[in-house]
XYZ file of C-alpha atoms in Angstrom:
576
model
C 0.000 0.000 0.000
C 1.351 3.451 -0.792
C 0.319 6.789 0.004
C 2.688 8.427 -2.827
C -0.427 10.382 -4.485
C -3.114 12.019 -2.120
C -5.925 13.868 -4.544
C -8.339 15.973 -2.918
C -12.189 15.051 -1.985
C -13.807 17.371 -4.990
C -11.701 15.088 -7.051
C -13.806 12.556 -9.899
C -12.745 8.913 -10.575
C -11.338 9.568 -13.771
C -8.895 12.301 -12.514
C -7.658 10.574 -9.768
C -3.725 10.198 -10.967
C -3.812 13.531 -12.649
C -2.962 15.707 -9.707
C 0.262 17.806 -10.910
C 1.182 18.377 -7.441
C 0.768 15.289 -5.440
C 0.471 17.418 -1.902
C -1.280 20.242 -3.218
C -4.776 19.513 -0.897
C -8.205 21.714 -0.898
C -8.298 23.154 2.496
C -11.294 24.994 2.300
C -14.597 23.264 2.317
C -18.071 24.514 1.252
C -19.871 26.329 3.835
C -22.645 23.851 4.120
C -19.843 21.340 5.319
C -18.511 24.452 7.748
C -21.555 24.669 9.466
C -22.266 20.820 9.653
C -18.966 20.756 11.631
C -19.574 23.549 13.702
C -22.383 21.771 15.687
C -19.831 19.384 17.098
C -17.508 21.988 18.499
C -16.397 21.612 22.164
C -18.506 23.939 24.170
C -16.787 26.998 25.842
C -17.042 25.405 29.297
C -14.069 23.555 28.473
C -11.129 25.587 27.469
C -7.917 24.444 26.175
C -9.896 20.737 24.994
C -7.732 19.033 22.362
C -10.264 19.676 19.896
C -8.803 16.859 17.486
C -8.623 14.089 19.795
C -11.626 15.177 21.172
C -14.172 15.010 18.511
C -16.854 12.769 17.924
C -16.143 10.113 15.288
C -18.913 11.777 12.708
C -16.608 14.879 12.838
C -13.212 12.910 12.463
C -15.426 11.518 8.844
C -16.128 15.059 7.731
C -12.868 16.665 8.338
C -11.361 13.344 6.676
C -13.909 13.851 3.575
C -12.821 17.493 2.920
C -9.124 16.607 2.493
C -8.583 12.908 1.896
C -10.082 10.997 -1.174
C -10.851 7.867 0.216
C -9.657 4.347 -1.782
C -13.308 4.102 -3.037
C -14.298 6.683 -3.901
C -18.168 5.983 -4.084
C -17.765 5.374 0.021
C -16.786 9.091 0.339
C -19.072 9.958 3.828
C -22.731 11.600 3.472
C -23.380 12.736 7.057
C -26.986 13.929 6.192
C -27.752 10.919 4.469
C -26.067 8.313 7.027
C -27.868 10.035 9.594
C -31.253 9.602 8.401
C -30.938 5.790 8.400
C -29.993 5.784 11.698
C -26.332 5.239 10.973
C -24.422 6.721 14.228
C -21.253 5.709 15.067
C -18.909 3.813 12.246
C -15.151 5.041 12.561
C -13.592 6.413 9.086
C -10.067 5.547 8.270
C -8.124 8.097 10.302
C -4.721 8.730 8.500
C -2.122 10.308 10.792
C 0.155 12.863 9.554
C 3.265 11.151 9.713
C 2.300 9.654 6.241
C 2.063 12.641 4.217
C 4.435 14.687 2.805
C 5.287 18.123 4.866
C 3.591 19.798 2.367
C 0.503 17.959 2.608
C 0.734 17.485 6.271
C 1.134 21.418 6.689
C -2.195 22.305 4.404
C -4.321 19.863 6.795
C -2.843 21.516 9.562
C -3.153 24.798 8.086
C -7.092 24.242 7.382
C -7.433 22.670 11.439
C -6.141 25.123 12.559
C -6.946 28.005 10.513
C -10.957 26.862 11.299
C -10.213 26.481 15.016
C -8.858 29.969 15.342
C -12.018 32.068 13.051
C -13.933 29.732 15.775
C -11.693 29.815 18.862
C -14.386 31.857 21.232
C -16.519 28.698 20.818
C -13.964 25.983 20.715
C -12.040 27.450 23.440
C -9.080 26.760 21.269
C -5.820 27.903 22.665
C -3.165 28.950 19.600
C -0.340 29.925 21.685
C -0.046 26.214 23.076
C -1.603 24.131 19.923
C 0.455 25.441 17.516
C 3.662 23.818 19.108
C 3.514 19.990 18.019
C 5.339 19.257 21.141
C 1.726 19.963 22.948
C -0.626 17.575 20.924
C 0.785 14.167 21.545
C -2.770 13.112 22.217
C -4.179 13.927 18.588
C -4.594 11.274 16.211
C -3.689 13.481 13.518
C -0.167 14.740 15.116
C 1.030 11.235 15.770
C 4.302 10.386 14.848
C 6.763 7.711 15.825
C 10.482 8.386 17.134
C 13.155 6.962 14.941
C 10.458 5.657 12.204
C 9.300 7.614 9.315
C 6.331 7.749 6.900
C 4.032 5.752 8.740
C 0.101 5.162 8.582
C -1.929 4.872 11.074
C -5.603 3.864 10.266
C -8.035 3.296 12.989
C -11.416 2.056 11.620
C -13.762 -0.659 12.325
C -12.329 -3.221 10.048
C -13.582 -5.542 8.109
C -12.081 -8.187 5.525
C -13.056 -6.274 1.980
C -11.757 -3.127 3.241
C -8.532 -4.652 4.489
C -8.376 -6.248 0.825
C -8.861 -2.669 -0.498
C -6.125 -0.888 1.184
C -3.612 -3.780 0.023
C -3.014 -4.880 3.814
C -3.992 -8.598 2.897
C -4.783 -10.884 -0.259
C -7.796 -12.631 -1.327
C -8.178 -16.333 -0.345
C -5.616 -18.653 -2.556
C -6.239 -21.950 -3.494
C -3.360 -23.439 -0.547
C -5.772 -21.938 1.774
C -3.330 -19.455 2.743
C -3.266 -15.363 2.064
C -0.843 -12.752 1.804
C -0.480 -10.305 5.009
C 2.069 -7.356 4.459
C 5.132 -7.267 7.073
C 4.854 -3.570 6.875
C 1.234 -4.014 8.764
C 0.764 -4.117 12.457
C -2.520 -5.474 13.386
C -2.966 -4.093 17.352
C -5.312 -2.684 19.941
C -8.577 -4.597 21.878
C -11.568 -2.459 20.570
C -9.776 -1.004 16.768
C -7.605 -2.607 14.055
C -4.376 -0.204 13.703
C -2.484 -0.751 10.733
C 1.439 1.045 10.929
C 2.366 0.645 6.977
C 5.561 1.967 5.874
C 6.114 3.819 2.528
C 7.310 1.369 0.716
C 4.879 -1.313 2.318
C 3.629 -4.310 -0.333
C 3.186 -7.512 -0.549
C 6.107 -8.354 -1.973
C 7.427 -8.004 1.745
C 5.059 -10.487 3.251
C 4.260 -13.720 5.108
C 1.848 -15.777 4.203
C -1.511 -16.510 6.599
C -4.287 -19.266 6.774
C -7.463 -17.681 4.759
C -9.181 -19.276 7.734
C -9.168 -19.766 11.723
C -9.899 -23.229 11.700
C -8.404 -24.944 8.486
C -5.771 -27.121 7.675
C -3.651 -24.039 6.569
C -3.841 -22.845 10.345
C -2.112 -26.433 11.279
C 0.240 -26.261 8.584
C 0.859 -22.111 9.825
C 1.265 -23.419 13.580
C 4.199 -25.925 12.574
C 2.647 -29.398 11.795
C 3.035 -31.314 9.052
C 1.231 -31.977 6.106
C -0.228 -35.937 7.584
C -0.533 -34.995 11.363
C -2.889 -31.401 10.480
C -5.034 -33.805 7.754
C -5.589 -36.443 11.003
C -6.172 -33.499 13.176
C -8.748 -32.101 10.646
C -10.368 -34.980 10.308
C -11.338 -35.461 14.047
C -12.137 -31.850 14.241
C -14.740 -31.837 10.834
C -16.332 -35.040 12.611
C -16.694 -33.992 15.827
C -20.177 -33.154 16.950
C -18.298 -30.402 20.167
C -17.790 -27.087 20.113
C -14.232 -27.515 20.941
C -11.698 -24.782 18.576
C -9.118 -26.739 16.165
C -6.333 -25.785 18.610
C -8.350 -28.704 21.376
C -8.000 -30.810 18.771
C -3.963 -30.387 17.604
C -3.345 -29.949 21.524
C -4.767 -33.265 22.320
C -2.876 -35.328 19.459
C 0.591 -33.948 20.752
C -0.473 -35.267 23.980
C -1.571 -38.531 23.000
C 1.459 -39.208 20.345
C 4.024 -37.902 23.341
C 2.683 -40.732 25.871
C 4.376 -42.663 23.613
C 7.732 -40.641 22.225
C 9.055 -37.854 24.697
C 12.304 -36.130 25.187
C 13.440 -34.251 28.371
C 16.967 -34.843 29.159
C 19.726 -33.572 26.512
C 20.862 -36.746 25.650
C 17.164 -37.881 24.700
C 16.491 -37.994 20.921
C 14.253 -34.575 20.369
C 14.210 -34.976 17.026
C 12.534 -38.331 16.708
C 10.177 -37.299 19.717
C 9.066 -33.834 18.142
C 8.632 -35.362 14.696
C 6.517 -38.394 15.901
C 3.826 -35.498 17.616
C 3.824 -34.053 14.036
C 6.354 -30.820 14.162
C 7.697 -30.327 10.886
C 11.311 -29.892 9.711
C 11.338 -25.910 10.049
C 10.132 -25.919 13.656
C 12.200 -28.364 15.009
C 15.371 -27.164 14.079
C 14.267 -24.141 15.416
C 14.295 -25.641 18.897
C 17.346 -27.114 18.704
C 19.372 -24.362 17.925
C 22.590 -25.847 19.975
C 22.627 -22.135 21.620
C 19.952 -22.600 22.882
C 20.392 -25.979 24.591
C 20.106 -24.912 28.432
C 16.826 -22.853 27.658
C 15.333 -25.563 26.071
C 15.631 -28.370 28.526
C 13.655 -26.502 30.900
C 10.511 -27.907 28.828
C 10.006 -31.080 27.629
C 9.224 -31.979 23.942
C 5.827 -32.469 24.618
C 5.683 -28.805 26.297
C 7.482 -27.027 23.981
C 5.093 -29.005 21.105
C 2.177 -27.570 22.568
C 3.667 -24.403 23.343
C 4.226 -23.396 19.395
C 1.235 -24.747 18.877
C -1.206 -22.357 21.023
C 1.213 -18.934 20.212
C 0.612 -19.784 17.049
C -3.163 -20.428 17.025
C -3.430 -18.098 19.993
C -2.124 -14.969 17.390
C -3.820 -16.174 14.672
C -7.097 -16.162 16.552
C -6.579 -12.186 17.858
C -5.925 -11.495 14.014
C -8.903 -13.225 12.663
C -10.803 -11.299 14.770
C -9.321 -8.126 13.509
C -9.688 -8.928 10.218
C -13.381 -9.884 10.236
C -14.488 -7.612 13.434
C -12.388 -5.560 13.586
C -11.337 -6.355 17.330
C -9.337 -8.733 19.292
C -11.138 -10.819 21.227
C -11.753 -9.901 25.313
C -11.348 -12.851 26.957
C -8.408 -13.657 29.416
C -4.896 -13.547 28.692
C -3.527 -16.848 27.743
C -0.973 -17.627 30.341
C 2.984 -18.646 29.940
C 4.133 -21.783 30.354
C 7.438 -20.660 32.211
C 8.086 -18.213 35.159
C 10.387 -16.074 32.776
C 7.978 -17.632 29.678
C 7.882 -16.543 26.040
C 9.939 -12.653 23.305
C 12.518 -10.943 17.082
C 9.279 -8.367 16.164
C 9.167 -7.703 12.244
C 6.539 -5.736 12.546
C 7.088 -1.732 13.389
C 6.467 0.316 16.899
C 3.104 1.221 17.145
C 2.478 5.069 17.156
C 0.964 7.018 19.826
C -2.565 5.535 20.138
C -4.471 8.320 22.388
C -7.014 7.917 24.880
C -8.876 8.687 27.929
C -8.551 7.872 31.187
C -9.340 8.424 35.004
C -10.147 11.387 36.716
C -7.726 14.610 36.564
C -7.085 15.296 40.832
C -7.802 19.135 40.033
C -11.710 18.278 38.421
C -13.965 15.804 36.626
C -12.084 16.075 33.176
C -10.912 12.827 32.069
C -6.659 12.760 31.529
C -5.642 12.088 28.116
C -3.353 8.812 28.085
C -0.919 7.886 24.843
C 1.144 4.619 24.040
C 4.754 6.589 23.606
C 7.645 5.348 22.677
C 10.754 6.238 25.253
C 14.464 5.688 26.379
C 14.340 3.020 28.724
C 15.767 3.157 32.151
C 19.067 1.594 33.528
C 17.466 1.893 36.917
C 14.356 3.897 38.695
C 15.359 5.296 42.058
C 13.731 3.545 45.282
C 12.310 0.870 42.153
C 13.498 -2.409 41.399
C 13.489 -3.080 37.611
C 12.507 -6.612 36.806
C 11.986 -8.476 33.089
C 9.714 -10.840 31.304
C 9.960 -12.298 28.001
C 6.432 -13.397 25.718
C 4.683 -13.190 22.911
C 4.002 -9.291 22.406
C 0.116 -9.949 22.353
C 0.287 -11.584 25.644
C 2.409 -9.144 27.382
C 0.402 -6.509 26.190
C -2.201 -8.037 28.493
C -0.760 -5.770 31.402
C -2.479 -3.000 30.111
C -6.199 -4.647 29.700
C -8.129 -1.543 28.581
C -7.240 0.126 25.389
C -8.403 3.631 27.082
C -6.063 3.864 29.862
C -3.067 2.854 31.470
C -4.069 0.983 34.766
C -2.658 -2.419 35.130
C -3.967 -6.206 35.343
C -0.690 -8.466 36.539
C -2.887 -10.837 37.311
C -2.828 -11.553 33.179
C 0.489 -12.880 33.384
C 0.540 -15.403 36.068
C 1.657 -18.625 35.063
C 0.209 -22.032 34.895
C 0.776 -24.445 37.736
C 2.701 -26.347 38.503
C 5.866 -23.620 38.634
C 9.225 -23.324 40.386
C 7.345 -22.430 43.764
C 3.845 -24.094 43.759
C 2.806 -27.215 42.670
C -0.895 -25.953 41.831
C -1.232 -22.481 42.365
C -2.627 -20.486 39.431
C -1.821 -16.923 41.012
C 1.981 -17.291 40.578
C 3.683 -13.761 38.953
C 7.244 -14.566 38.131
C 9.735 -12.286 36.387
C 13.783 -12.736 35.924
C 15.917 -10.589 37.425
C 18.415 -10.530 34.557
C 17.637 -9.084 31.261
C 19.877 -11.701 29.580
C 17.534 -14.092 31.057
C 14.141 -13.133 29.758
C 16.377 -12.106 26.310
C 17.145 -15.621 25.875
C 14.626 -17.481 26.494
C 12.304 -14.654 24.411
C 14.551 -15.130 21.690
C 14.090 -18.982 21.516
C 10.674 -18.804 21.923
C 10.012 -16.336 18.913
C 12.374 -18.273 16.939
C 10.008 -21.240 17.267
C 6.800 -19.604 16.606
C 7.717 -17.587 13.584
C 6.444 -15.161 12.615
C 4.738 -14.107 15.883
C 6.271 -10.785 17.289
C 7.793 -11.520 20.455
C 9.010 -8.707 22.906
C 10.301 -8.364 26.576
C 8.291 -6.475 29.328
C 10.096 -4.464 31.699
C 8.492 -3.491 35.212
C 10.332 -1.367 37.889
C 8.979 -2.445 41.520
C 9.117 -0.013 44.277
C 11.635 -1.341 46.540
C 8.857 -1.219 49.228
C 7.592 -4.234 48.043
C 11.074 -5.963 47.310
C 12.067 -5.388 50.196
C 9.471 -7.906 51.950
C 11.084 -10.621 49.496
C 11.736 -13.789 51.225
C 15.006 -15.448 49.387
C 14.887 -19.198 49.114
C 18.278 -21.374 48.284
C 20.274 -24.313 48.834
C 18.649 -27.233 50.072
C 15.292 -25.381 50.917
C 15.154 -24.432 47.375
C 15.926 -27.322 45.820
C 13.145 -29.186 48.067
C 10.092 -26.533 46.886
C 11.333 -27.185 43.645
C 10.939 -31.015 43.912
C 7.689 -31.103 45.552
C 5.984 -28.822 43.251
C 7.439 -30.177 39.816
C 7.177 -33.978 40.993
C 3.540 -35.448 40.743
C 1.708 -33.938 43.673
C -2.093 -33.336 42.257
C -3.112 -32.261 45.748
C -0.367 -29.835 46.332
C 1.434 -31.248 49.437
C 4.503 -29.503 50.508
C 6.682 -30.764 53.492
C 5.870 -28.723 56.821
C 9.771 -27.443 57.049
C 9.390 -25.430 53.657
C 5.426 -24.646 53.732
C 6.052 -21.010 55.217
C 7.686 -20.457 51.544
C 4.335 -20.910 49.900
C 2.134 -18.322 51.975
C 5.020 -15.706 51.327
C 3.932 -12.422 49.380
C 7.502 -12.725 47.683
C 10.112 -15.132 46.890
C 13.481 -14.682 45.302
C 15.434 -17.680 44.269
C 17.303 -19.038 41.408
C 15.285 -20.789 37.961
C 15.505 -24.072 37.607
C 16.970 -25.862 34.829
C 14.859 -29.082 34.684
C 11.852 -29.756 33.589
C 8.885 -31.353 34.994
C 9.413 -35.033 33.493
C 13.149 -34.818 33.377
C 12.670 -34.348 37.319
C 9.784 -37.014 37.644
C 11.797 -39.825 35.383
C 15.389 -39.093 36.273
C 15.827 -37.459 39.298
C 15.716 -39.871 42.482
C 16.016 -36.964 45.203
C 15.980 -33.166 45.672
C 19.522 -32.988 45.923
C 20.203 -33.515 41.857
C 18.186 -30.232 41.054
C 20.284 -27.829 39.018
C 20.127 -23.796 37.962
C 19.448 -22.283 34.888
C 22.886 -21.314 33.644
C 22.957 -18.950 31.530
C 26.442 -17.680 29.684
C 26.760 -14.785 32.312
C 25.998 -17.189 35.374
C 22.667 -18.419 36.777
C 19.548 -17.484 36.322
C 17.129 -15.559 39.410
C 13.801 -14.780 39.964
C 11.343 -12.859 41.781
C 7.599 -14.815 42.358
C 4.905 -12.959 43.563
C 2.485 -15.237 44.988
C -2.070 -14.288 45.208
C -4.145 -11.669 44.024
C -3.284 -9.455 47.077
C 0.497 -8.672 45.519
C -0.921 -8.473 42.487
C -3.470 -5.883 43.466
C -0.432 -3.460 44.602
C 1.467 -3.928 41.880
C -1.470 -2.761 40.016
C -1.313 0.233 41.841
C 1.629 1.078 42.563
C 3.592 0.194 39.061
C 1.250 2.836 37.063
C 3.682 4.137 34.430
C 6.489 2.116 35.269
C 5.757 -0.750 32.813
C 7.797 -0.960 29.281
C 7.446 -3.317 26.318
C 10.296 -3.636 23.933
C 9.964 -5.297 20.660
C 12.677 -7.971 20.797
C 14.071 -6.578 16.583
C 14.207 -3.372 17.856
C 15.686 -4.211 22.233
C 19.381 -2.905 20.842
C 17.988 0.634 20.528
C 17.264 0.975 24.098
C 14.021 2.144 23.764
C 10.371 0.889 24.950
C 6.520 1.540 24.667
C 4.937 2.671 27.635
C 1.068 4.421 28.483
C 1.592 7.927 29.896
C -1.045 10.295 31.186
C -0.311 13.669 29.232
């Protein structure tokens, strides 16, 4: 998709590519279109309102209609006529500025403005502060992206034929699969938001089932061609309403009671190809440098792992691309403490937003997704890491209009290091390295899922209640809760460990049927080791923690896209 040509509204069909200056843009509408817009002005009650980010969607359409000629040009907004049917609130494309050339970027600016100031008694528009770009980080049309240029960002309800019109995806193709440009970023709970470079096409593109639950998605998730026709084949005849994913999860667990692999010298590769991995994904996972990461999983887990990222992702975009939204249920959890993190996809932009409550009155505070320098270290804070799948980790931040927290999305599934059934475990690494590594594995696997590490800084008031576990002790709470133990026994010496708010201690570096088939006491439990040393943790234990660090870790949270982590810099939700 390219934006190289922008002709104006009053613009016909058949001189659409005969502009002879590609930015030159009508800025000055009809009057009947002026005084359809000025009903929807902000009242004078509330001076200084971002007027952009603050107008109703119907208002975003005309302001879009003057200036931009949509794709289609027969779908060009009628606000009079959309009203009348009853037609109230269906979001336009909104372009942001960072797209256009300066020229054409300064006559839409020019015409906002210009309008806002002949109007600024009832607006309450401020010049003095809106003219500086440095004070409208929360419009839509004044978002840009540090270090990236000549990016789009559309917010509309999508749907699939519009997504086929901009050039974001391809039609069906007989393999099942379609085309989905590595330019696009498919994000946010309630709107799909599409980042498209320049020079975005689909020659630059992977390739995506045409449908959720097909035998392209099992082929997409790493299986081969025999294991997803078997798996397809239960799944058509089944009479349940169970997704495809029950169905591949279920044959990796049946086909590994038979072949498994969890020590190193066990033979992975006949193991992962007898549950149906293909070629591609298994040599993936064993990557020799990653040898010590991956033996804290078994084949069987690491199987299933790839296989619900993959579907997991695939699912969020489906929805996308036929609602137009991710779906809202719960946060798939990680299958490690320090669990799954290379992104091909770009940095969102500043997505804007609402939020709670200013402290001086009832006005809501504008909150943005900005991109920053991360920090070395937060005074009286300690800064912590966790490696994932970037649409799991973005489950921190549960509602796309503010930046209040929900840790409680990224506890992990029992049993873990410290509990043999709790499901209110919240782990995180203490090294980067750590949650790097692992991340890195983990994306290389699942290709071509962005993967990215989260980075939380903890106020030491909280740390500082940590109870540290090691030597024997840990090595004994490690044993208890990865052996067999369905009713979640734990010796009476090392029980105090469990109803602790906070544990430190090191990661192990077995997994759970390594340690059930090979290890005959506590005492042969081993550390991560990772190249620097071994490998620590911090587990936060119930819903109580996890309530606090809601609170108190409000603007302290950072995700880095694991392409980009060398440029030391991070997304994070600020109030403005």
């Amino acid at each position: 998709m390219t934006f190289g040509k922008v002709p104006t509204m009053r613009q016909g069909r058949k001189n659409k590519q005969k502009s002879a200056d590609k930015d030159v843009v009508k800025t000055e509408p009809d009057r009947k279109r002026k005084d359809d817009l000025i009903a929807f002005l902000p009242p004078l009650e509330e001076p200084g309102r971002d007027f952009i980010s603050s107008l109703p969607t119907e208002t975003f359409h005309e302001i879009l209609s003057y200036l931009i000629l949509d794709h289609d040009p027969d779908r060009g907004l009628k606000l009079e006529a959309l009203k009348r049917r009853g037609f109230k609130d269906r979001p336009h494309a909104f372009l942001s500025l960072s797209v256009l050339s300066k020229h054409f970027r300064d006559s839409v600016e020019s015409f906002c403005l210009h309008y806002l100031t002949q109007f600024k008694e009832i607006c309450g528009f401020q010049p003095a502060v809106q003219l500086h770009s440095e004070h409208r980080h929360s419009t839509r049309f004044a978002a840009t992206v540090p270090a990236k240029n000549t990016v789009a960002l559309l917010y509309f309800q999508a749907n699939e034929t519009y997504l086929l019109k901009l050039g974001a995806i391809t039609a069906v193709k007989t393999n099942g699969f379609r085309s989905l440009s590595t330019a696009t970023f498919l994000s946010s709970e309630d709107n799909a938001t599409f980042h498209s470079s320049d020079d975005s096409s689909l020659d630059d593109s992977i390739e995506i089932p045409g449908q959720l639950n097909s035998i392209a998605t099992l082929h997409f998730c790493g299986l081969t061609p025999s294991a997803s026709q078997d798996i397809f084949a239960r799944y058509a005849s089944s009479t349940t309403d169970d997704d495809l994913d029950e169905y591949a999860i279920g044959y990796i667990s049946g086909r590994a009671y038979e072949r498994n692999a969890s020590a190193e010298t066990d033979n992975w590769q006949d193991a992962l190809s007898w549950m149906g991995l293909n070629e591609n994904r298994i040599a993936a996972l064993l990557d020799p440098q990653f040898t010590s990461t991956r033996t804290t999983l078994d084949a069987e887990t690491w199987a299933k792992h790839i296989i619900q990222t993959c579907y997991d992702w695939l699912r969020d975009l489906d929805n996308i691309v036929t609602h137009g939204k991710k779906r809202k249920d719960e946060s798939s959890g990680s299958v490690r403490p320090y669990s799954p993190a290379p992104s091909i996809l770009p940095t969102p932009a500043v997505r804007p937003s609402t939020a709670r409550a200013s402290s001086t009155g009832g006005q809501t505070l504008p909150v943005a997704e900005v991109e920053v320098a991360l920090p070395s270290s937060v005074p009286d804070h300690q800064i912590m890491y966790k490696g994932g799948a970037t649409f799991r980790l973005e489950g921190i931040w549960p509602n796309e209009e503010s930046n209040e927290l929900e840790f409680a999305n990224l506890y992990s599934k029992p049993p873990t290091d410290f509990h043999p059934n709790s499901p209110f475990m919240l782990y995180f690494t203490k090294q980067y390295e750590c949650a790097y590594h692992y991340a890195t594995l983990s994306a290389n696997v699942t290709q071509p899922i962005p993967h990215s590490i989260l980075q939380v800084a903890v106020p030491t008031a909280l740390t500082s209640t940590a109870i540290s576990i090691h030597g024997s002790d840990w090595r004994q709470l490690i044993f208890e809760s990865r052996s067999p133990n369905p009713r979640g026994l734990i010796s009476a010496n090392i029980q105090h460990y469990t109803r602790a708010s906070l544990l430190v201690g090191e990661i192990c570096g077995r997994n759970d049927r390594w340690i059930q088939r090979h290890c005959r006491d506590a005492g042969e439990i081993e550390p991560l080791r990772l190249p620097s040393g071994k490998a620590s943790q911090y587990a936060f234990q119930g819903n109580a923690i996890a309530s606090r660090l809601n609170d108190t870790c409000i603007g302290k949270v950072w995700i880095t896209d694991l392409g980009t982590h060398s440029s030391g810099l991070g997304r994070t939700r600020q109030y403005l």
